[in-house]
mmCIF file of C-alpha atoms in Angstrom:
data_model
loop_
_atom_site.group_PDB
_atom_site.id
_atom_site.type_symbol
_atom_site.label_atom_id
_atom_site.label_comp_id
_atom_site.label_asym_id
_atom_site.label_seq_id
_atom_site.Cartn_x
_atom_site.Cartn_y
_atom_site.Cartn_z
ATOM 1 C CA UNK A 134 -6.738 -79.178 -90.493
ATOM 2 C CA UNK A 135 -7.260 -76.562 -93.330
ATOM 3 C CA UNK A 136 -8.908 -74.431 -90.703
ATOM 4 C CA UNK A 137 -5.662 -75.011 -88.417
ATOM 5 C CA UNK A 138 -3.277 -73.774 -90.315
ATOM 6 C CA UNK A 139 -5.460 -70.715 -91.623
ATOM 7 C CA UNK A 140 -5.862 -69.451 -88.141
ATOM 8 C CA UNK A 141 -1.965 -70.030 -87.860
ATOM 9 C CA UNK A 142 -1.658 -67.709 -90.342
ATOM 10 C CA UNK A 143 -3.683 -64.652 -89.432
ATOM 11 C CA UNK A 144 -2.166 -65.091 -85.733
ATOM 12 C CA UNK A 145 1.627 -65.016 -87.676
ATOM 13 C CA UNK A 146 0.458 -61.638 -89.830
ATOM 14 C CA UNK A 147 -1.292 -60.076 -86.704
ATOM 15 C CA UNK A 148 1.901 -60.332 -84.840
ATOM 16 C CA UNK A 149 4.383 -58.942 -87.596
ATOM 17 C CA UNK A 150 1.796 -55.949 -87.398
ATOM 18 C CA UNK A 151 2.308 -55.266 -84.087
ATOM 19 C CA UNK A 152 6.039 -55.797 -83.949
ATOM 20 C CA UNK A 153 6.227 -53.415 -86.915
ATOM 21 C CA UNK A 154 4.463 -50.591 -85.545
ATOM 22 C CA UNK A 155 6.639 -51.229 -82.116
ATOM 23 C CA UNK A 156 10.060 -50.376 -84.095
ATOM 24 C CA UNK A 157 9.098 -47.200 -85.991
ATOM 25 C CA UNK A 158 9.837 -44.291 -83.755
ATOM 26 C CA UNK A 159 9.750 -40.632 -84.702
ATOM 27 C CA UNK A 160 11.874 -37.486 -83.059
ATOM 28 C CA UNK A 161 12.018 -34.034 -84.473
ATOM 29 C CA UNK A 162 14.731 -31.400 -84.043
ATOM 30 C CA UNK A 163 15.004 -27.675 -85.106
ATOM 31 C CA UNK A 164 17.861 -25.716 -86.554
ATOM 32 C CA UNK A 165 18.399 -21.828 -86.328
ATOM 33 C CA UNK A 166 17.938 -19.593 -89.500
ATOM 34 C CA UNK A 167 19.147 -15.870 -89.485
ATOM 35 C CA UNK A 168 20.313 -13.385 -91.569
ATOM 36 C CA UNK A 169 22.841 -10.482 -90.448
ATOM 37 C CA UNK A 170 21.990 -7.336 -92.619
ATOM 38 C CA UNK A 171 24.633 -4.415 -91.901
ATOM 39 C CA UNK A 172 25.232 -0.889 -93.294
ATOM 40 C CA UNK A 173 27.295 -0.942 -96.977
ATOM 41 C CA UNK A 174 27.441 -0.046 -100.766
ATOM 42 C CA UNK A 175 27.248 -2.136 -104.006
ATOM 43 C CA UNK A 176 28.285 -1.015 -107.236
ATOM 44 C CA UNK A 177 26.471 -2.261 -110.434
ATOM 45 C CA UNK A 178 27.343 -2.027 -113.385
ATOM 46 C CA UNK A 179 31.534 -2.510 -113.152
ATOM 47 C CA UNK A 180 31.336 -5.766 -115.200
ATOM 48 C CA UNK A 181 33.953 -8.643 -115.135
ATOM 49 C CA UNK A 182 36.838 -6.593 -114.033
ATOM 50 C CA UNK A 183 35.731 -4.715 -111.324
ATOM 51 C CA UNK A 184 36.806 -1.194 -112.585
ATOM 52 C CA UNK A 185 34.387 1.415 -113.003
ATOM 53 C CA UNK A 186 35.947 3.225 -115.544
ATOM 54 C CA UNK A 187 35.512 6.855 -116.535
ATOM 55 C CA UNK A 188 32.941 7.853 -114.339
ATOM 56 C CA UNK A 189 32.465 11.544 -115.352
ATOM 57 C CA UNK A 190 33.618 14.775 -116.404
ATOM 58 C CA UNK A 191 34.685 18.304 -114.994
ATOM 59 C CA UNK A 192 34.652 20.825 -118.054
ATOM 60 C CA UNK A 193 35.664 24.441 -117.808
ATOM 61 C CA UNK A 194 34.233 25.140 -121.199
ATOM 62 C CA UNK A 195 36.403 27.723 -124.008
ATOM 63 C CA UNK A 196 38.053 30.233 -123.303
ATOM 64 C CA UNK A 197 40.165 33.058 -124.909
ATOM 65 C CA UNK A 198 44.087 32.752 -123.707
ATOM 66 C CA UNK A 199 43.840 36.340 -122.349
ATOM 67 C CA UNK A 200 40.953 35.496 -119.806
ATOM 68 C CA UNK A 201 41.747 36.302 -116.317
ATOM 69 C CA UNK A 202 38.678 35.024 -115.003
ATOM 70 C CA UNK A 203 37.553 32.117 -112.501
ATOM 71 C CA UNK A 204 36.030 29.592 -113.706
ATOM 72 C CA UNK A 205 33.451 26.876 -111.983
ATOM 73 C CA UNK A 206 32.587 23.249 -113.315
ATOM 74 C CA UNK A 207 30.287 20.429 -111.569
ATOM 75 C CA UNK A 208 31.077 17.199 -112.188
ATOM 76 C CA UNK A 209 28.574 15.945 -115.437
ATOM 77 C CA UNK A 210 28.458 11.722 -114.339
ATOM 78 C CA UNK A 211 28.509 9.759 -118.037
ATOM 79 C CA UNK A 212 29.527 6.781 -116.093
ATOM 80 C CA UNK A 213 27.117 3.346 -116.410
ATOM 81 C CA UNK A 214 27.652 2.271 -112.989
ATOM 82 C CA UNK A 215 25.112 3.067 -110.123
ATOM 83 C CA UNK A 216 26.465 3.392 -106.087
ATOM 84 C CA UNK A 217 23.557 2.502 -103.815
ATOM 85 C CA UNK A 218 23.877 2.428 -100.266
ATOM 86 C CA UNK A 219 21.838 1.762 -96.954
ATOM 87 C CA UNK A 220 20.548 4.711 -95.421
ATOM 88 C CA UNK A 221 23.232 6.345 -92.741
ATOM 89 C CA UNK A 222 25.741 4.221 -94.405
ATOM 90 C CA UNK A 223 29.133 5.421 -93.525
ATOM 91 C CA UNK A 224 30.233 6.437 -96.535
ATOM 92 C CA UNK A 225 33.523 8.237 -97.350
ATOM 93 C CA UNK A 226 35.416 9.957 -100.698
ATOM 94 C CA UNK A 227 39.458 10.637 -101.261
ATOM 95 C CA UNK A 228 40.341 11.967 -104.688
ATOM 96 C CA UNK A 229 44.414 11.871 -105.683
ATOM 97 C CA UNK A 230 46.480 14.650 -106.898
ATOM 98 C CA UNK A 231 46.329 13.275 -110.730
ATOM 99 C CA UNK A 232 48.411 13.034 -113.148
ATOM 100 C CA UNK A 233 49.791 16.564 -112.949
ATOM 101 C CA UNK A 234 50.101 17.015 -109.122
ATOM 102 C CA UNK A 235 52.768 19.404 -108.638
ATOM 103 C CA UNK A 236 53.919 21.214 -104.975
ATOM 104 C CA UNK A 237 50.793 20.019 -103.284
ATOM 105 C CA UNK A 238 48.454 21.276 -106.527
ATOM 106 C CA UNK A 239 46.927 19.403 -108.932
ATOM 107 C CA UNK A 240 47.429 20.756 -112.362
ATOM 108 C CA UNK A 241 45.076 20.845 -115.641
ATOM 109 C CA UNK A 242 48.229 20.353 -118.461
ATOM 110 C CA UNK A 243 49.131 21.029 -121.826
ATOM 111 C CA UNK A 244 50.016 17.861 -123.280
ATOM 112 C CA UNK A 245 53.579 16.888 -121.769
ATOM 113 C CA UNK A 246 54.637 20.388 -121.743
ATOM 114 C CA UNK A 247 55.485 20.618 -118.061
ATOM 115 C CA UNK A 248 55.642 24.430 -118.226
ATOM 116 C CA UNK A 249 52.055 24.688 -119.386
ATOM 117 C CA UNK A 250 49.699 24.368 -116.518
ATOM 118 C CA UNK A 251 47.323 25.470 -114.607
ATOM 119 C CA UNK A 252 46.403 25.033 -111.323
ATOM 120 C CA UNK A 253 42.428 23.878 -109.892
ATOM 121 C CA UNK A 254 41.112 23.256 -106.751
ATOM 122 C CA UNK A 255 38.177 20.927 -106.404
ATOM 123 C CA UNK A 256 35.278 21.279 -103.528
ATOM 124 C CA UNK A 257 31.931 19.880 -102.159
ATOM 125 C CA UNK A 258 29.643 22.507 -102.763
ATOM 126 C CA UNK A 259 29.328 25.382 -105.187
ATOM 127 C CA UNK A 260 30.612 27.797 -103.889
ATOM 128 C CA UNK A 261 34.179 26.143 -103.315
ATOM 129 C CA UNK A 262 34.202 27.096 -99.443
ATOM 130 C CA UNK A 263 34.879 23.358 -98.684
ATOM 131 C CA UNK A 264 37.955 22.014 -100.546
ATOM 132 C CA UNK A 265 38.997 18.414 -101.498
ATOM 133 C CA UNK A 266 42.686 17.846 -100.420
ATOM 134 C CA UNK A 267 45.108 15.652 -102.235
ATOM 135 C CA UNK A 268 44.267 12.347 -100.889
ATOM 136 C CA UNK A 269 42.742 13.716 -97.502
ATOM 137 C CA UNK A 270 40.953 13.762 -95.570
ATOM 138 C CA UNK A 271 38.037 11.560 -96.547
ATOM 139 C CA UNK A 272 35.106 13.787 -97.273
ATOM 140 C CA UNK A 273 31.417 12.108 -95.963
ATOM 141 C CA UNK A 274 28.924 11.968 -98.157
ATOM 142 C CA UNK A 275 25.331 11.241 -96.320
ATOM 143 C CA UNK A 276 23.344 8.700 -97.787
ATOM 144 C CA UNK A 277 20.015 8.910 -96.734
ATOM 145 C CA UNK A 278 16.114 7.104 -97.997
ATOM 146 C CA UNK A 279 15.971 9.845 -100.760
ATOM 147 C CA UNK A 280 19.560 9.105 -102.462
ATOM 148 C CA UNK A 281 19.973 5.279 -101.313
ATOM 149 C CA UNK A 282 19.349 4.105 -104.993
ATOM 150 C CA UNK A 283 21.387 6.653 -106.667
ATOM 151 C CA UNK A 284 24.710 8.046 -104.437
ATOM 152 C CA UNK A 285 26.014 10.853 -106.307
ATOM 153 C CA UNK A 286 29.589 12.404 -105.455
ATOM 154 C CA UNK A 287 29.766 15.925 -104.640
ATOM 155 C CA UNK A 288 32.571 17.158 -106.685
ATOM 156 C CA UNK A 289 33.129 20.572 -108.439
ATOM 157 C CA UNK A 290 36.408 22.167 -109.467
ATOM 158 C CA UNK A 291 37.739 25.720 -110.223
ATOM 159 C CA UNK A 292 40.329 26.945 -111.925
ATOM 160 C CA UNK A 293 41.553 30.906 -112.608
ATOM 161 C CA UNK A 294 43.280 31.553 -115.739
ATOM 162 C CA UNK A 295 46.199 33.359 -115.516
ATOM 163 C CA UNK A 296 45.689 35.733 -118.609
ATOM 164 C CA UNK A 297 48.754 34.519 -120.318
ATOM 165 C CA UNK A 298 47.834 30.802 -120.319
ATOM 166 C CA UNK A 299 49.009 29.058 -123.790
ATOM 167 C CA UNK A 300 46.564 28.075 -126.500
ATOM 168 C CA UNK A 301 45.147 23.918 -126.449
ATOM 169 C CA UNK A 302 43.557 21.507 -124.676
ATOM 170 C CA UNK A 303 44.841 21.520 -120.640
ATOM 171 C CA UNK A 304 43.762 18.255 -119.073
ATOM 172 C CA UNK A 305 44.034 15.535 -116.041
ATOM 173 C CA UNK A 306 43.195 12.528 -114.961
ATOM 174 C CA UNK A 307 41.968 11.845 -111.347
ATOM 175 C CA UNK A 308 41.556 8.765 -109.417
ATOM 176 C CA UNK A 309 38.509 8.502 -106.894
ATOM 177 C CA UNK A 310 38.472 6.262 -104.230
ATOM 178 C CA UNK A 311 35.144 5.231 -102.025
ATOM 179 C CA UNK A 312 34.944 3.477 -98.696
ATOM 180 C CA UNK A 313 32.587 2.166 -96.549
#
């Protein structure tokens, strides 16, 4: 009888086995992965608030009041962010009139003597042939694989004293607006 009920036993185990292997069933299924990379700018370095802050300055230097000369500035950048861009991005500058803007001018001014200004153009290149207007139109600046990591705006201003022009510290504050 022991040998009975021992072969009972292996016959019970062998078939759990088999039903066991019978119910475990496998299937497989894929999912997509992608990433979309388009043309566009990032700014580092504007830190919690998002502004960039002073970004630069255009300096016509000293000069005696009686000069009656032109005078030519690039802007020097000071700022601590960096504009990078993809190559052939589509990349566009407007610059307002500032805090002086005056008759469709913008003015460099004496403190908050009204009377006391003097009127600058700014342009793209050096030699001024290609202005920036008051808020328009959007100049294009190319961005290309040799200035991806490190856009630079083209800006330079001129201004021609008068000859008569009071004695201090004229100044203005522009805004500069990118898009892309």
């Amino acid at each position: 009888m022991r040998r009975l009920a021992l072969a009972s036993s292996v016959a019970i185990l062998a078939t759990s086995s088999a039903l066991a292997s019978v119910a475990r069933a496998e299937t497989s299924s894929n999912f997509a992965v992608s990433a979309t990379i388009q043309q566009g700018c990032a700014v580092d370095g504007l830190g919690m608030s998002g502004d960039a802050g002073t970004m630069g300055t255009l300096a016509f230097g000293l000069q005696p009041s009686v000069a009656t000369t032109t005078l030519q500035a690039s802007l020097t950048t000071t700022q601590s962010i960096t504009l990078r861009c993809t190559p052939g991005a589509a990349l566009t500058m407007t610059i307002d009139g500032g805090l002086h803007s005056a008759s469709g001018n913008r003015n460099l001014q004496l403190g908050s003597n009204t009377a006391a200004r003097l009127i600058y153009t700014l342009c793209t290149d050096a030699g001024c042939s290609q202005t920036i207007g008051i808020n328009s139109p959007a100049i294009s600046i190319t961005v290309n694989s040799s200035n991806m990591n490190n856009v630079r705006l083209p800006v330079v201003g001129k201004v021609v004293l008068p000859g008569n022009a009071r004695v201090g510290t004229f100044t203005d504050t522009l805004t500069v607006t990118l898009s892309w």
